[in-house]
Every structure is written in structure tokens, then in C-alpha cells.
XYZ file of N, CA and C in Angstrom:
747
model
N 126.474 91.462 -54.587
C 126.305 92.844 -54.013
C 124.968 92.887 -53.235
N 125.005 93.470 -52.060
C 123.806 93.483 -51.136
C 122.951 94.625 -51.590
N 121.599 94.345 -51.583
C 120.652 95.344 -51.970
C 120.387 96.163 -50.737
N 120.560 97.495 -50.826
C 120.443 98.362 -49.733
C 119.000 98.601 -49.346
N 118.133 98.144 -50.196
C 116.608 98.374 -49.913
C 116.091 97.340 -49.059
N 116.756 96.153 -48.855
C 116.280 95.095 -48.077
C 116.682 95.355 -46.564
N 115.769 94.902 -45.692
C 116.009 95.170 -44.286
C 117.233 94.281 -43.784
N 118.056 94.795 -42.829
C 119.118 94.070 -42.342
C 118.700 92.973 -41.418
N 119.407 91.871 -41.420
C 119.049 90.682 -40.550
C 120.188 90.456 -39.602
N 119.930 89.688 -38.447
C 120.992 89.375 -37.450
C 121.083 90.455 -36.436
N 121.998 90.265 -35.471
C 122.214 91.210 -34.383
C 123.529 91.969 -34.612
N 123.439 93.215 -34.768
C 124.717 94.028 -34.926
C 125.506 93.957 -33.658
N 126.814 94.080 -33.848
C 127.648 94.074 -32.627
C 127.841 95.553 -32.273
N 127.316 95.855 -31.025
C 127.363 97.292 -30.580
C 128.755 97.680 -30.211
N 129.204 98.774 -30.706
C 130.458 99.369 -30.391
C 131.679 98.394 -30.586
N 131.467 97.432 -31.347
C 132.523 96.544 -31.666
C 132.879 95.551 -30.623
N 131.994 95.344 -29.562
C 132.246 94.330 -28.556
C 131.700 93.017 -28.879
N 132.301 91.987 -28.378
C 131.877 90.662 -28.651
C 130.610 90.324 -27.857
N 129.562 89.713 -28.451
C 128.383 89.485 -27.782
C 128.571 88.378 -26.671
N 127.804 88.376 -25.626
C 127.949 87.404 -24.527
C 127.701 86.016 -25.073
N 128.341 84.992 -24.421
C 128.108 83.627 -24.901
C 126.710 83.247 -24.653
N 126.333 82.147 -25.420
C 124.971 81.646 -25.345
C 124.733 81.035 -23.912
N 123.566 81.320 -23.268
C 123.144 80.787 -22.030
C 123.477 81.712 -20.824
N 124.132 82.827 -21.149
C 124.400 83.840 -20.082
C 123.219 84.759 -19.972
N 122.567 84.719 -18.752
C 121.329 85.521 -18.539
C 121.675 86.913 -18.200
N 122.727 87.126 -17.329
C 123.087 88.472 -16.844
C 124.600 88.536 -16.783
N 125.247 89.221 -17.682
C 126.677 89.163 -17.835
C 127.449 89.890 -16.744
N 126.744 90.685 -15.844
C 127.507 91.492 -14.903
C 127.390 90.856 -13.495
N 128.462 91.042 -12.684
C 128.484 90.457 -11.322
C 127.425 91.148 -10.423
N 126.730 90.334 -9.647
C 125.718 90.840 -8.743
C 126.344 91.728 -7.674
N 125.712 92.824 -7.245
C 126.286 93.675 -6.202
C 126.272 93.004 -4.847
N 127.216 93.321 -3.916
C 127.187 92.723 -2.635
C 126.014 93.204 -1.805
N 125.585 92.320 -0.908
C 124.401 92.670 -0.054
C 124.669 93.904 0.804
N 123.676 94.654 0.952
C 123.798 95.974 1.727
C 123.793 95.527 3.196
N 124.830 95.818 3.894
C 125.010 95.561 5.347
C 124.846 96.752 6.137
N 124.630 97.898 5.550
C 124.394 99.179 6.313
C 122.987 99.101 6.954
N 123.020 99.028 8.287
C 121.767 98.915 9.121
C 120.913 100.196 8.995
N 121.547 101.281 8.593
C 120.767 102.534 8.484
C 119.923 102.633 7.236
N 120.408 101.857 6.234
C 119.665 101.874 4.906
C 119.017 100.574 4.579
N 119.217 99.570 5.523
C 118.633 98.263 5.232
C 117.190 98.311 5.725
N 116.228 98.226 4.815
C 114.791 98.392 5.196
C 114.384 97.288 6.120
N 114.881 96.035 5.908
C 114.448 94.919 6.804
C 114.962 95.093 8.184
N 116.129 95.543 8.368
C 116.752 95.750 9.735
C 115.916 96.881 10.420
N 115.564 97.904 9.739
C 114.801 98.989 10.324
C 113.438 98.459 10.782
N 112.801 97.685 9.943
C 111.514 97.134 10.287
C 111.599 96.243 11.451
N 112.708 95.409 11.524
C 112.775 94.410 12.601
C 113.074 95.226 13.901
N 113.905 96.231 13.891
C 114.129 97.070 15.076
C 112.832 97.747 15.562
N 112.073 98.255 14.609
C 110.831 98.872 14.954
C 109.826 97.851 15.634
N 109.951 96.631 15.223
C 109.056 95.575 15.775
C 109.535 95.151 17.181
N 110.895 95.074 17.454
C 111.461 94.592 18.724
C 111.423 95.598 19.830
N 111.650 96.879 19.517
C 111.656 97.922 20.549
C 110.414 97.965 21.357
N 109.172 98.069 20.820
C 107.963 98.012 21.592
C 107.792 96.728 22.407
N 108.268 95.631 21.855
C 108.165 94.400 22.596
C 108.915 94.376 23.928
N 110.264 94.787 23.840
C 111.080 94.841 25.041
C 110.612 95.931 25.948
N 110.164 97.044 25.438
C 109.617 98.108 26.281
C 108.426 97.678 27.069
N 107.501 96.968 26.434
C 106.313 96.498 27.109
C 106.689 95.373 28.120
N 107.655 94.596 27.836
C 108.035 93.571 28.799
C 108.629 94.163 30.073
N 109.521 95.177 29.931
C 110.077 95.842 31.092
C 108.990 96.495 31.886
N 108.042 97.138 31.294
C 106.951 97.771 32.021
C 106.102 96.734 32.774
N 105.894 95.557 32.165
C 105.178 94.537 32.759
C 105.818 93.965 34.007
N 107.138 93.762 33.914
C 107.964 93.354 35.074
C 107.997 94.283 36.183
N 108.066 95.633 35.861
C 108.014 96.671 36.859
C 106.665 96.732 37.516
N 105.536 96.595 36.835
C 104.314 96.616 37.444
C 104.096 95.456 38.372
N 104.549 94.253 37.963
C 104.444 93.093 38.830
C 105.259 93.294 40.149
N 106.445 93.885 40.006
C 107.243 94.097 41.194
C 106.540 95.076 42.174
N 106.003 96.108 41.623
C 105.254 97.093 42.447
C 104.057 96.458 43.184
N 103.331 95.640 42.407
C 102.206 94.907 43.006
C 102.671 93.984 44.107
N 103.774 93.265 43.900
C 104.310 92.335 44.858
C 104.718 93.021 46.127
N 105.409 94.205 45.991
C 105.819 94.975 47.157
C 104.556 95.452 47.955
N 103.589 96.009 47.275
C 102.401 96.382 47.944
C 101.659 95.301 48.649
N 101.585 94.085 47.971
C 100.930 92.995 48.559
C 101.657 92.479 49.832
N 102.988 92.416 49.793
C 103.779 92.004 50.978
C 103.601 93.002 52.153
N 103.582 94.291 51.802
C 103.424 95.279 52.891
C 102.013 95.183 53.537
N 101.038 95.019 52.693
C 99.709 94.878 53.238
C 99.534 93.671 54.126
N 100.131 92.552 53.705
C 100.047 91.320 54.474
C 100.796 91.457 55.798
N 101.947 92.120 55.758
C 102.805 92.347 56.963
C 102.060 93.119 58.025
N 101.488 94.256 57.585
C 100.766 95.103 58.576
C 99.462 94.518 58.990
N 98.833 93.665 58.137
C 97.620 92.956 58.526
C 97.922 91.932 59.634
N 99.087 91.284 59.501
C 99.510 90.334 60.568
C 99.790 91.007 61.911
N 100.462 92.150 61.771
C 100.776 92.957 62.974
C 99.449 93.442 63.648
N 98.525 93.848 62.869
C 97.236 94.322 63.441
C 96.496 93.200 64.103
N 96.475 92.055 63.424
C 95.787 90.840 64.079
C 96.505 90.454 65.363
N 97.844 90.510 65.374
C 98.611 90.159 66.640
C 98.176 91.163 67.720
N 98.082 92.478 67.357
C 97.820 93.469 68.333
C 96.427 93.209 68.902
N 95.466 92.825 68.060
C 94.112 92.520 68.538
C 94.061 91.287 69.414
N 94.888 90.269 69.117
C 94.927 89.106 69.909
C 95.595 89.278 71.215
N 96.815 89.982 71.143
C 97.645 90.120 72.343
C 97.198 91.272 73.237
N 96.763 92.396 72.603
C 96.398 93.548 73.390
C 97.450 94.018 74.385
N 98.586 94.476 73.819
C 99.711 94.851 74.746
C 99.311 96.035 75.619
N 99.717 95.935 76.937
C 99.385 97.014 77.885
C 100.647 97.301 78.666
N 100.811 98.608 79.038
C 101.973 99.012 79.891
C 101.730 98.516 81.294
N 102.837 98.265 82.052
C 102.642 97.777 83.442
C 102.155 98.959 84.325
N 101.576 98.559 85.490
C 101.137 99.497 86.442
C 102.171 99.644 87.532
N 102.519 100.863 87.990
C 103.463 101.139 89.013
C 102.699 101.829 90.208
N 103.029 101.487 91.328
C 102.530 102.123 92.558
C 103.644 102.189 93.549
N 103.834 103.358 94.206
C 104.772 103.503 95.320
C 104.102 103.253 96.583
N 104.527 102.165 97.322
C 103.859 101.807 98.546
C 104.449 102.446 99.733
N 105.781 102.677 99.716
C 106.356 103.361 100.928
C 107.563 104.137 100.444
N 107.845 105.226 101.200
C 109.002 106.059 101.002
C 109.434 106.599 102.338
N 110.652 106.135 102.855
C 111.120 106.536 104.122
C 112.380 107.460 103.957
N 112.609 108.311 104.859
C 113.729 109.260 104.899
C 114.349 109.205 106.230
N 115.722 109.161 106.239
C 116.540 109.161 107.399
C 117.738 110.016 107.282
N 118.337 110.432 108.392
C 119.541 111.272 108.382
C 119.430 112.432 107.501
N 118.269 113.114 107.536
C 118.024 114.168 106.600
C 118.507 115.552 107.168
N 119.219 116.268 106.311
C 119.708 117.554 106.738
C 119.909 118.458 105.543
N 119.474 119.677 105.641
C 119.618 120.572 104.553
C 120.210 121.889 105.092
N 121.257 122.392 104.479
C 121.982 123.568 104.903
C 121.693 124.727 103.972
N 121.228 125.807 104.618
C 120.992 127.034 103.825
C 122.310 127.758 103.525
N 123.294 127.597 104.377
C 124.610 128.273 104.211
C 125.310 127.733 103.005
N 125.503 126.435 102.978
C 126.281 125.797 101.882
C 125.392 125.281 100.714
N 124.119 125.446 100.899
C 123.101 124.975 99.900
C 123.372 123.474 99.541
N 123.415 122.666 100.595
C 123.647 121.240 100.366
C 122.519 120.435 101.118
N 122.364 119.216 100.598
C 121.344 118.368 101.191
C 121.993 116.980 101.503
N 121.588 116.415 102.630
C 122.103 115.083 103.049
C 120.886 114.204 103.470
N 120.870 112.991 103.052
C 119.709 112.168 103.415
C 119.817 110.771 102.807
N 118.971 109.836 103.331
C 118.929 108.432 102.821
C 117.364 108.162 102.607
N 117.062 107.754 101.409
C 115.710 107.432 101.082
C 115.624 105.968 100.757
N 114.557 105.377 101.098
C 114.222 103.985 100.734
C 112.734 103.889 100.176
N 112.672 103.424 98.924
C 111.334 103.308 98.285
C 110.970 101.926 97.990
N 109.711 101.619 98.018
C 109.205 100.279 97.643
C 108.129 100.479 96.615
N 108.237 99.822 95.485
C 107.225 99.909 94.408
C 106.524 98.605 94.227
N 105.301 98.629 93.859
C 104.540 97.494 93.492
C 104.270 97.551 91.984
N 104.772 96.605 91.238
C 104.707 96.614 89.781
C 103.723 95.420 89.345
N 102.836 95.755 88.435
C 101.838 94.759 88.051
C 101.864 94.665 86.525
N 101.949 93.401 86.034
C 101.879 93.137 84.571
C 100.418 92.789 84.253
N 99.698 93.638 83.563
C 98.267 93.378 83.320
C 98.034 92.448 82.052
N 99.107 92.152 81.315
C 98.928 91.428 80.076
C 98.618 89.942 80.293
N 97.705 89.372 79.485
C 97.368 88.001 79.654
C 98.334 87.010 78.896
N 98.963 87.571 77.841
C 99.841 86.664 77.051
C 101.233 87.104 76.865
N 101.597 88.195 77.537
C 102.883 88.857 77.324
C 103.652 88.983 78.601
N 104.946 88.526 78.557
C 105.845 88.742 79.630
C 106.626 90.071 79.416
N 107.105 90.594 80.564
C 107.830 91.840 80.462
C 109.236 91.662 81.102
N 110.239 92.137 80.399
C 111.634 92.093 80.904
C 112.124 93.509 81.163
N 112.579 93.752 82.354
C 113.044 95.112 82.757
C 114.595 95.098 82.841
N 115.243 95.929 82.019
C 116.732 95.985 82.059
C 117.184 97.382 82.187
N 118.345 97.580 82.667
C 119.011 98.923 82.768
C 118.042 99.885 83.481
N 117.698 99.541 84.699
C 116.663 100.320 85.452
C 117.415 101.368 86.286
N 117.024 102.624 86.114
C 117.574 103.731 86.787
C 116.463 104.456 87.551
N 116.726 104.938 88.740
C 115.689 105.625 89.546
C 116.344 106.857 90.232
N 115.485 107.811 90.532
C 115.986 109.044 91.120
C 114.965 109.665 92.082
N 115.498 110.394 93.125
C 114.694 111.207 94.001
C 114.853 112.658 93.627
N 113.684 113.360 93.472
C 113.766 114.760 93.049
C 112.924 115.601 93.914
N 113.340 116.824 94.056
C 112.405 117.865 94.655
C 111.997 118.748 93.462
N 110.766 118.731 93.108
C 110.255 119.439 91.926
C 110.973 118.808 90.686
N 111.873 119.684 90.056
C 112.595 119.189 88.874
C 114.055 118.957 89.135
N 114.500 119.214 90.442
C 115.887 119.106 90.753
C 116.226 117.699 91.327
N 117.200 116.971 90.758
C 117.528 115.685 91.235
C 118.397 115.754 92.496
N 118.005 115.051 93.559
C 118.748 114.949 94.843
C 119.662 113.781 94.871
N 119.218 112.628 94.353
C 119.963 111.420 94.376
C 119.509 110.476 93.340
N 120.423 109.614 92.805
C 120.092 108.617 91.818
C 120.602 107.227 92.246
N 120.018 106.182 91.710
C 120.536 104.828 92.007
C 120.135 103.877 90.827
N 120.566 102.696 90.848
C 120.284 101.639 89.894
C 119.551 100.503 90.558
N 118.572 99.865 89.870
C 117.794 98.760 90.363
C 118.150 97.521 89.545
N 118.230 96.416 90.234
C 118.535 95.145 89.538
C 117.477 94.751 88.500
N 117.864 94.198 87.348
C 116.872 93.800 86.352
C 115.968 92.690 86.894
N 114.772 92.600 86.347
C 113.803 91.558 86.743
C 112.884 91.198 85.611
N 112.135 90.123 85.738
C 111.187 89.688 84.699
C 109.860 89.435 85.304
N 108.746 89.722 84.591
C 107.444 89.478 85.099
C 106.713 88.592 84.149
N 106.098 87.473 84.681
C 105.218 86.744 83.944
C 103.870 87.401 83.733
N 103.035 86.774 82.961
C 101.707 87.366 82.685
C 100.843 87.445 83.995
N 100.164 88.505 84.098
C 99.200 88.693 85.213
C 99.863 88.452 86.557
N 101.142 88.955 86.706
C 101.804 88.807 88.002
C 102.154 90.182 88.604
N 102.459 90.160 89.908
C 102.713 91.346 90.619
C 104.087 91.209 91.287
N 104.930 92.194 91.201
C 106.337 92.191 91.766
C 106.529 93.393 92.682
N 107.373 93.136 93.707
C 107.759 94.223 94.628
C 109.203 94.614 94.285
N 109.454 95.851 94.045
C 110.811 96.336 93.719
C 111.192 97.411 94.735
N 112.366 97.315 95.286
C 112.898 98.286 96.269
C 114.121 98.984 95.683
N 114.239 100.245 96.149
C 115.351 101.074 95.716
C 115.822 101.936 96.939
N 117.185 102.136 96.942
C 117.738 102.939 98.062
C 118.537 104.093 97.374
N 118.375 105.272 97.972
C 118.993 106.480 97.474
C 119.857 107.108 98.621
N 120.882 107.832 98.281
C 121.759 108.435 99.272
C 122.345 109.698 98.704
N 122.349 110.734 99.562
C 122.934 111.978 99.185
C 123.841 112.515 100.395
N 125.051 112.854 100.131
C 125.894 113.437 101.176
C 126.381 114.745 100.747
N 125.755 115.806 101.420
C 126.178 117.183 101.105
C 126.177 117.494 99.644
N 125.093 117.024 98.987
C 124.933 117.342 97.575
C 124.494 118.755 97.316
N 125.157 119.404 96.416
C 124.765 120.818 96.148
C 123.440 120.985 95.465
N 122.631 121.826 95.853
C 121.326 122.140 95.286
C 121.185 123.664 95.072
N 120.286 124.043 94.254
C 119.978 125.452 94.003
C 119.316 126.062 95.227
N 119.367 127.413 95.360
C 118.787 128.077 96.453
C 117.303 127.871 96.556
N 116.590 127.879 95.445
C 115.121 127.702 95.508
C 114.757 126.329 96.080
N 115.633 125.340 95.901
C 115.356 124.005 96.476
C 115.454 124.066 98.017
N 116.466 124.712 98.534
C 116.621 124.873 99.976
C 115.440 125.599 100.591
N 115.040 126.716 100.037
C 113.908 127.449 100.553
C 112.654 126.793 100.398
N 112.427 126.037 99.326
C 111.189 125.215 99.121
C 111.087 124.066 100.105
N 112.183 123.294 100.354
C 112.069 122.181 101.293
C 111.894 122.758 102.729
N 112.591 123.714 103.084
C 112.434 124.313 104.394
C 110.974 124.824 104.583
N 110.403 125.430 103.555
C 109.068 125.895 103.655
C 108.082 124.773 103.877
N 108.222 123.699 103.159
C 107.317 122.564 103.348
C 107.559 121.820 104.653
N 108.853 121.758 105.024
C 109.258 121.074 106.213
C 108.597 121.774 107.493
N 108.468 123.043 107.414
C 107.832 123.787 108.501
C 106.388 123.443 108.657
N 105.767 122.937 107.602
C 104.380 122.564 107.666
C 104.222 121.046 107.962
N 105.330 120.332 108.183
C 105.246 118.961 108.701
C 105.511 117.882 107.635
N 105.575 118.203 106.366
C 105.900 117.126 105.411
C 106.532 117.774 104.133
N 107.301 116.925 103.402
C 107.945 117.451 102.173
C 107.486 116.485 101.037
N 107.102 117.053 99.912
C 106.659 116.252 98.751
C 107.870 116.063 97.821
N 108.234 114.742 97.614
C 109.318 114.446 96.701
C 108.725 113.746 95.452
N 109.459 113.880 94.334
C 109.085 113.144 93.145
C 110.063 111.968 93.034
N 109.494 110.795 92.572
C 110.298 109.682 92.387
C 110.113 109.189 90.922
N 111.301 108.995 90.219
C 111.202 108.624 88.828
C 111.896 107.322 88.607
N 111.440 106.549 87.629
C 112.062 105.289 87.225
C 112.099 105.290 85.723
N 113.269 104.911 85.149
C 113.453 104.764 83.719
C 114.052 103.364 83.490
N 113.431 102.595 82.621
C 113.951 101.233 82.320
C 113.770 100.884 80.857
N 114.660 100.058 80.381
C 114.620 99.536 79.046
C 113.861 98.242 79.156
N 112.675 98.162 78.614
C 111.776 96.981 78.778
C 111.585 96.267 77.412
N 111.353 94.970 77.488
C 111.098 94.117 76.336
C 109.863 93.329 76.649
N 109.007 93.116 75.652
C 107.797 92.324 75.694
C 107.976 91.000 74.911
N 107.589 89.875 75.490
C 107.740 88.633 74.847
C 106.447 87.775 74.934
N 106.107 87.242 73.793
C 104.922 86.338 73.643
C 105.402 85.047 73.124
N 105.414 84.006 73.985
C 105.921 82.711 73.580
C 107.381 82.857 73.166
N 107.721 82.494 71.920
C 109.053 82.650 71.437
C 109.279 83.970 70.636
N 108.224 84.780 70.556
C 108.302 85.968 69.774
C 108.613 87.175 70.733
N 109.744 87.850 70.450
C 110.128 89.038 71.279
C 109.798 90.293 70.525
N 109.003 91.171 71.072
C 108.575 92.392 70.412
C 109.684 93.455 70.543
N 109.456 94.556 69.866
C 110.397 95.728 69.956
C 110.497 96.262 71.378
N 111.748 96.583 71.773
C 111.990 97.086 73.125
C 111.533 98.574 73.177
N 111.196 98.924 74.443
C 110.719 100.339 74.636
C 111.448 100.927 75.836
N 111.534 102.227 75.895
C 112.019 102.932 77.051
C 110.861 103.364 77.961
N 110.795 102.722 79.134
C 109.642 102.926 79.994
C 110.022 104.052 80.963
N 109.081 104.982 81.125
C 109.281 106.119 82.049
C 108.173 106.071 83.097
N 108.561 106.161 84.368
C 107.577 106.130 85.447
C 107.810 107.356 86.314
N 106.807 108.051 86.650
C 106.895 109.258 87.535
C 105.866 109.209 88.653
N 106.386 109.187 89.895
C 105.486 109.281 91.046
C 105.612 110.702 91.557
N 104.599 111.498 91.466
C 104.672 112.921 91.780
C 104.181 113.237 93.149
N 104.962 114.277 93.746
C 104.564 114.861 95.034
C 104.171 113.772 96.102
N 105.157 112.830 96.271
C 104.978 111.819 97.305
C 105.264 112.456 98.734
N 104.310 112.548 99.558
C 104.560 113.292 100.820
C 105.275 112.409 101.878
N 106.337 113.030 102.428
C 107.050 112.315 103.511
C 106.968 113.208 104.733
N 106.429 112.686 105.878
C 106.269 113.458 107.062
C 107.608 113.634 107.767
N 108.123 114.875 107.623
C 109.342 115.154 108.337
C 109.334 116.642 108.767
N 109.461 116.892 110.063
C 109.364 118.210 110.594
C 110.755 118.882 110.680
N 110.725 120.175 111.041
C 111.934 120.884 111.224
C 112.881 120.308 112.233
N 112.311 119.785 113.291
C 113.025 119.249 114.415
C 113.503 117.803 114.243
N 113.014 117.127 113.190
C 113.328 115.700 113.018
C 114.157 115.562 111.769
N 114.883 114.393 111.747
C 115.675 114.060 110.575
C 115.180 112.798 109.838
N 114.029 112.307 110.208
C 113.503 111.130 109.571
C 111.975 111.236 109.409
N 111.528 110.458 108.492
C 110.037 110.438 108.245
C 109.630 109.402 107.324
N 108.311 109.160 107.134
C 107.787 108.128 106.309
C 106.672 108.703 105.417
N 106.318 107.908 104.402
C 105.202 108.227 103.536
C 103.892 108.419 104.325
N 103.254 109.486 103.992
C 101.930 109.721 104.639
C 100.791 109.622 103.616
N 99.630 109.188 104.051
C 98.488 109.126 103.136
C 98.364 107.854 102.377
N 99.222 106.891 102.615
C 99.102 105.577 101.929
C 99.766 105.557 100.541
N 99.619 104.392 99.927
C 100.263 104.147 98.603
C 99.685 105.117 97.620
N 100.522 105.419 96.611
C 100.129 106.359 95.515
C 100.456 105.744 94.148
N 99.534 105.941 93.210
C 99.782 105.487 91.883
C 100.735 106.317 91.146
N 101.440 105.790 90.223
C 102.471 106.515 89.429
C 102.016 106.512 87.956
N 102.473 107.497 87.249
C 102.163 107.620 85.823
C 103.234 106.911 85.056
N 102.842 106.158 84.013
C 103.743 105.328 83.209
C 103.643 105.762 81.733
N 104.810 106.009 81.151
C 104.883 106.410 79.729
C 105.819 105.455 78.956
N 105.633 105.366 77.634
C 106.595 104.554 76.866
C 106.577 105.136 75.444
């Protein structure tokens, strides 16, 4: 018979279950790894570390691209400026040397004008290193702002520091004009000469060696060119010698 006053020895079996076998450290199955990225502390830390890295890298690439674009632009305009300093492009000089008129008649009744004009221009290329190509050349005879006749001139090319002579012929046969043109021409004609305006418009290109520069629209205006023609005559010529023309581009 066991003495109830002595302390109990051994390991009691809790709740009647069999104790785990010897050598078993942890009798329960380990829980599966947590794959939830929202609660995984390592994943959160890794994302926090990567985001600044990629953001800084994109910013660095963008800054390098901006610097490269600025550098290329500066180099490009520097080259253009140096070329401009070396080449010193200049517009050609135009001078009208002669302007003749024949078969001239103006009618106050029908407000028409008839006549033949012949003009001769002297064109000079002042550039030392640049050739000039003239294409699609159009020219016109005007009284003040009203066009009396138009014509086309054959294309031509000028070498550096060269001078060319260009001729143009105009014709009008009973061309209608405004009343103020009739009265203005008749008024000047009574004084012995009529002042005509001569214009030239050309598509020109400049070339240095093998380099062709941007094309320009060249405008030439020879203002108030006097032609001696009286009321009793139908022909006349330029009076007062050659006249310089204004050139725009």
C-alpha cells in the first residue's frame, strides 16, 4: 500500500494521452512558410530597398539624356556660327543697266495698256567662298503697285566674285489697268518720262564646296526707273544711267 504522504515520482500522463516517443523534440508539424507578400517582413524590406535604387537609376539616365541633348545642340550651333564667321554669306547685288520701251500705247477709253519692255540687269556675287544658284526666276514691270506685264528668266549660276548680265523681255497687249494707272502714266508722259518699277523674284541656293546651304526666296526691287517717252512717241529708253536695286531675302 502506497503511503500518501510521500511525493509522487515519474511523469503523469496528461488527459490520458500517450507521451511522445523518446527523441522527439517537437511533436507537431511545422507551419508552412508565409508566402503572403503583404505580411512577409523580408519581402517588404527588400521592396523598400529596391524602389529607391530603380528610381535613382531612372533619374540618372534622364539627366544624362538631357545633358547629351544640350551638348549636341550647343555643338551644332557653335559649328554653324563658326561657318558663318568663316564664310560670311552676303546677298547678291542687282543693278538695272537699261530699260527700253517700244510700241507703247495707253487708252483712256478702254483703260488698257500696250507695250514691249526690255530690261538688262547686272548681277554680282560678292561672296569669296560661296556660289549662288538662281532657279524659278520671275520678273515683272509695274507702274507703282499695279503689274503691267510679267515674264520668266532662265536659271543661271554664279561662281564666287563673279558678275553676270541677265536680260528680260516683257509684253502687254491691251492689258486692262485701273483708272488711276491711266491718269498717272499720262500725267508723267506729258512731262517727258514715265517711272516704272521692275521686280525680280527667284529661288536661290548657296553652295560652299560640297555643302549646300538652305535655299532662300530672293526679292529684288528696282524702283521708279525713268524711261524717256513723250506723249507723241511710242518708244523710249532709260534716262539717267544705271540704277541700283534693293535686294531682300
